Amino acid sequence: MKAKFSFEVFPPKQTMPVEVIYKTLEELSDIKPDFISVTCGAGGSSANAGGRMIEVADAIQNKYHRKAVAHMPCINLSKNDVSEMLKELDKRGIDSILALRGDKVPGIEPKKEFIHAVDLISFIRRETGDKFKIYAACYPEGHTESNDFDEDINFLKQKVDAGVDGLISQLFFDNNFFFYFIEKIRRAGINVPVEAGIMPVTNKKQIEKMVNICGASLPVKFRKILDKYGDNPDALKDAGIIYASEQIADLLARDADGIHLYVMNNVYVAHKIDDAIKNLL
Ligand code: FAD
């Protein structure tokens, strides 16, 4: 089966007009990913953060004619918020959702109507049947809150059994973690396709922040790149693109189901990676 290729973009900050992302989408329009997913802050309901995510997903789907996948973190949403968001997505012809729990946002008391992503997935399936394609997140190195890898996989199995069509992985820099994880989940009876999350490094600060948040391990080869080129932004960007391209070539050669690129709205990086890998897909 042909490997899938997708991107992830994020909506502009609330202080900026939503239209600023149109230029990015325009510049990405010569690349033909299977879908473009749009992140959504966990702090909002359909009226604010979700609303902006929906606007961007709408532009991807209806203005730029690519398939949009709407991220939906549920920790601070009520069932009513989710129902409203589903209606809005359906109205705009968006039929795919990445169902997430999200993380606690300082100063916001979780609504507690959805405790884990599995609750959201069950709710969407119960309310809308097979109308939406549902993706969920997975963690090749384990989720940061989890102390037990096998337990994490058991919860993943429950999540998939609730009605997930495909998984998208957290970013990682060492493919060995990904292939070990795939072996484990297949043995646990999780058979849906898994896209590998790849983030090309474009600057040192960004990578330190991401690694802090998601706990991805940095292999020695990668650390050497950061040590050598960390203070030279152009060199680091080039090395980061080469590193991500090599990671992708290895993943595809070993039959990964797909690649999900965290492009971080960086058009230059998206084009470079697309050029490097388009004959491999
Ligand atoms: P869950 O599947 O609920 O898992 C969270 C933790 O709870 C895990 O440790 C798991 O083992 C445990 N767990 C799961 N089910 C149960 C259960 N039934 N009982 C007890 N424990 C359980 N965040 C955003 O806010 N916005 C985004 O747009 C966004 N996009 C993302 C895209 C991708 C591809 C990924 C990988 C992550 C994204 N995130 C986003 C981050 C995500 O919200 C966090 O990683 C969050 O901490 C977990 O979300 P989840 O859906 O995996 O949660």
XYZ file of C-alpha atoms and ligand atoms in Angstrom:
334
model
C 0.000 0.000 0.000
C 1.201 3.524 -0.827
C 2.481 5.348 2.243
C 0.462 8.375 3.359
C 2.011 11.832 3.602
C 0.460 14.620 5.660
C 1.324 17.980 7.186
C 0.377 19.715 10.375
C -0.172 23.485 10.543
C -1.312 25.767 13.365
C -3.737 28.714 13.207
C -2.327 32.237 13.628
C -2.415 33.763 17.146
C -5.716 35.347 18.212
C -4.073 38.776 17.954
C -3.449 38.306 14.236
C -5.991 38.111 11.435
C -6.745 34.521 10.452
C -5.974 35.449 6.841
C -2.214 35.504 7.526
C -2.240 31.735 7.132
C -3.692 31.986 3.627
C -0.290 33.071 2.289
C 1.290 29.986 3.887
C -1.395 27.706 2.445
C -1.057 29.369 -0.964
C 2.694 28.739 -0.921
C 2.147 25.127 0.106
C -0.449 24.535 -2.577
C 1.930 22.928 -5.105
C 2.586 20.114 -2.601
C -0.061 17.415 -2.566
C -0.237 15.774 0.873
C -3.029 13.272 1.602
C -4.273 15.708 4.232
C -3.337 18.810 6.199
C -4.216 18.754 9.889
C -4.841 21.913 11.919
C -3.906 22.152 15.590
C -6.298 23.532 18.169
C -5.483 25.027 21.580
C -6.897 22.995 24.452
C -8.017 26.165 26.240
C -11.035 26.936 24.155
C -14.524 25.951 23.242
C -16.195 26.104 19.848
C -16.631 29.851 20.345
C -12.917 30.760 20.365
C -9.912 28.448 19.863
C -12.002 25.774 18.152
C -13.548 28.468 16.005
C -10.186 29.575 14.646
C -9.107 25.973 13.987
C -12.355 25.461 12.088
C -11.798 28.606 10.005
C -8.339 27.395 8.944
C -9.587 23.856 8.284
C -12.388 25.366 6.194
C -9.852 27.295 4.077
C -7.761 24.141 3.564
C -10.809 22.117 2.541
C -12.787 24.632 0.524
C -10.363 27.320 -0.659
C -7.224 25.258 -1.269
C -9.014 21.965 -1.993
C -6.943 19.719 0.236
C -8.392 17.312 2.767
C -8.450 18.969 6.202
C -8.178 17.117 9.503
C -9.464 19.037 12.540
C -7.588 18.559 15.839
C -10.033 18.413 18.740
C -8.562 18.418 22.272
C -11.473 17.700 24.620
C -10.199 18.355 28.162
C -11.923 21.752 28.397
C -14.912 21.010 26.168
C -18.454 20.123 27.171
C -20.504 17.581 25.227
C -22.469 20.505 23.894
C -19.263 22.226 22.654
C -18.247 19.032 20.847
C -21.694 18.618 19.266
C -21.511 22.216 18.029
C -18.023 21.690 16.605
C -19.118 18.496 14.844
C -22.033 20.374 13.266
C -19.717 23.172 12.116
C -17.232 20.721 10.625
C -19.957 18.784 8.851
C -21.472 21.996 7.453
C -18.091 22.825 5.897
C -17.517 19.383 4.419
C -14.717 18.500 6.879
C -15.023 14.795 7.601
C -11.852 13.978 9.535
C -10.923 14.632 13.165
C -7.829 14.040 15.284
C -9.479 13.260 18.626
C -7.279 14.308 21.551
C -7.425 14.814 25.268
C -5.144 17.888 25.311
C -3.211 19.063 28.352
C -4.373 20.979 31.403
C -4.207 24.716 30.750
C -3.090 26.824 33.759
C -6.030 28.804 35.106
C -8.698 26.670 33.427
C -10.537 24.022 35.402
C -11.153 21.011 33.099
C -14.839 20.469 32.334
C -14.486 16.763 33.253
C -17.094 15.750 30.652
C -14.302 14.029 28.699
C -11.470 12.653 30.825
C -9.474 10.863 28.126
C -9.408 10.877 24.342
C -11.250 7.541 24.381
C -14.293 9.341 25.857
C -14.341 11.799 22.974
C -13.950 9.038 20.394
C -16.835 7.039 21.891
C -18.966 10.193 22.009
C -18.313 11.082 18.347
C -19.069 7.522 17.238
C -22.232 7.413 19.347
C -23.507 10.777 18.093
C -22.482 10.607 14.434
C -21.843 6.949 13.542
C -19.358 6.653 10.684
C -19.773 10.213 9.412
C -16.271 11.219 10.525
C -12.931 9.547 9.990
C -11.266 9.586 13.412
C -7.532 9.717 14.029
C -5.915 9.538 17.465
C -2.462 10.269 18.886
C 0.110 7.658 19.858
C 3.501 7.820 21.545
C 6.401 5.645 20.316
C 8.413 6.461 23.461
C 5.372 6.320 25.764
C 3.228 9.260 26.875
C 4.972 11.623 29.322
C 2.378 10.919 32.068
C 2.686 7.191 31.735
C 5.067 5.151 33.893
C 4.391 1.899 32.155
C 4.802 1.396 28.396
C 2.602 -1.713 28.316
C -0.175 0.075 30.188
C 0.064 2.963 27.715
C -0.404 0.446 24.884
C -3.411 -1.113 26.667
C -5.040 2.322 26.851
C -4.161 2.874 23.198
C -5.896 -0.381 22.311
C -9.055 0.784 24.167
C -8.878 4.072 22.278
C -8.554 2.354 18.895
C -11.327 -0.124 19.714
C -13.645 2.806 20.479
C -13.576 3.666 16.776
C -10.236 4.989 15.515
C -9.364 4.699 11.820
C -5.712 5.729 12.020
C -3.002 6.861 14.446
C -0.574 9.755 14.199
C 2.539 9.538 16.299
C 4.261 12.011 18.539
C 7.495 13.296 17.002
C 10.636 11.239 17.525
C 14.237 11.403 16.335
C 15.247 7.764 16.649
C 13.436 5.397 14.291
C 14.279 2.403 16.461
C 11.696 3.599 19.019
C 9.076 3.768 16.298
C 9.692 0.272 14.946
C 9.803 -1.255 18.424
C 6.507 0.483 19.201
C 4.923 -0.792 15.978
C 5.986 -4.337 16.811
C 4.459 -4.008 20.300
C 1.133 -2.541 19.185
C 0.681 -5.051 16.357
C 1.244 -7.832 18.892
C -1.378 -6.162 21.115
C -3.903 -6.386 18.256
C -3.816 -2.734 17.159
C -4.027 -2.962 13.390
C -4.926 0.520 12.133
C -2.345 2.448 10.053
C 0.166 4.552 12.004
C 1.702 7.697 10.529
C 5.144 8.529 11.892
C 5.451 12.086 13.257
C 8.570 13.825 11.978
C 9.671 17.308 12.903
C 12.484 18.855 10.883
C 14.565 20.957 13.259
C 14.775 24.569 12.256
C 16.141 26.192 15.380
C 17.718 25.139 18.648
C 15.244 26.890 20.989
C 12.267 25.288 19.270
C 13.717 21.820 19.575
C 14.615 22.263 23.247
C 11.042 23.406 23.943
C 9.479 20.504 22.008
C 11.695 17.902 23.648
C 10.754 19.336 27.047
C 7.067 19.076 26.260
C 6.957 15.683 24.595
C 9.968 13.907 26.095
C 11.442 12.652 22.791
C 14.959 11.208 23.126
C 17.782 12.902 21.281
C 20.163 10.364 19.698
C 23.894 11.123 19.820
C 23.967 11.808 16.066
C 21.275 14.447 16.550
C 22.947 16.018 19.585
C 26.156 16.367 17.598
C 24.242 18.369 14.998
C 22.809 20.644 17.703
C 26.241 21.080 19.310
C 27.970 21.855 16.049
C 25.352 24.006 14.297
C 23.172 25.255 17.185
C 24.510 28.818 16.874
C 24.414 28.909 13.081
C 20.716 29.079 12.094
C 21.241 28.466 8.357
C 23.517 25.490 8.896
C 21.175 24.042 11.550
C 18.202 24.374 9.221
C 20.070 22.531 6.438
C 21.289 19.823 8.808
C 17.793 19.477 10.309
C 16.254 18.994 6.862
C 18.890 16.400 5.926
C 18.364 14.568 9.231
C 14.545 14.489 8.828
C 14.857 13.386 5.162
C 17.150 10.512 6.162
C 14.750 9.532 8.939
C 11.866 9.503 6.452
C 13.812 7.502 3.839
C 14.559 4.867 6.480
C 10.924 4.802 7.704
C 9.596 4.368 4.179
C 12.186 1.759 3.243
C 11.011 -0.218 6.284
C 7.348 0.099 5.225
C 6.011 2.693 7.656
C 2.338 3.385 6.858
C 2.885 7.090 6.435
C 4.711 10.268 7.400
C 3.110 13.148 9.291
C 5.285 16.223 8.980
C 5.192 18.827 11.732
C 5.985 21.658 9.322
C 5.210 24.392 11.884
C 3.914 26.643 9.066
C 7.408 26.718 7.560
C 6.953 26.719 3.799
C 10.672 26.520 3.021
C 11.118 23.391 5.126
C 7.987 21.767 3.700
C 9.250 22.224 0.143
C 12.735 20.984 0.923
C 11.395 17.815 2.552
C 8.847 17.279 -0.194
C 11.616 17.568 -2.824
C 13.794 15.137 -0.918
C 11.175 12.431 -0.462
C 8.583 12.711 -3.233
C 9.996 9.793 -5.233
C 10.059 7.602 -2.116
C 6.344 7.713 -1.343
P -5.121 10.158 25.987
O -5.259 9.143 24.930
O -6.306 10.440 26.832
O -3.882 9.729 26.903
C -3.347 10.608 27.877
C -2.727 9.815 29.020
O -3.761 9.112 29.740
C -1.741 8.726 28.593
O -0.737 8.659 29.572
C -2.561 7.449 28.559
O -1.790 6.280 28.807
C -3.550 7.698 29.705
N -4.872 7.094 29.459
C -5.503 6.992 28.263
N -6.715 6.418 28.428
C -6.842 6.156 29.766
C -7.858 5.568 30.557
N -8.990 5.125 30.017
N -7.656 5.478 31.906
C -6.514 5.921 32.488
N -5.490 6.482 31.756
C -5.649 6.595 30.423
N -2.683 18.978 21.995
C -3.479 20.065 21.841
O -3.886 20.683 22.832
N -3.833 20.515 20.582
C -3.453 19.881 19.454
O -3.801 20.300 18.344
C -2.622 18.710 19.585
N -2.221 18.005 18.495
C -1.506 16.838 18.664
C -1.164 16.091 17.524
C -0.462 14.903 17.669
C -0.134 14.089 16.425
C -0.050 14.453 18.962
C 0.751 13.186 19.111
C -0.368 15.208 20.083
C -1.109 16.404 19.960
N -1.475 17.170 21.066
C -2.249 18.290 20.914
C -0.975 16.824 22.411
C -1.926 15.915 23.224
O -3.119 16.595 23.509
C -1.191 15.541 24.507
O -0.118 14.671 24.217
C -2.024 14.988 25.650
O -1.192 14.933 26.807
C -2.545 13.571 25.436
O -3.504 13.515 24.476
P -4.084 12.082 24.008
O -5.201 12.366 23.110
O -3.009 11.193 23.564
O -4.648 11.566 25.420
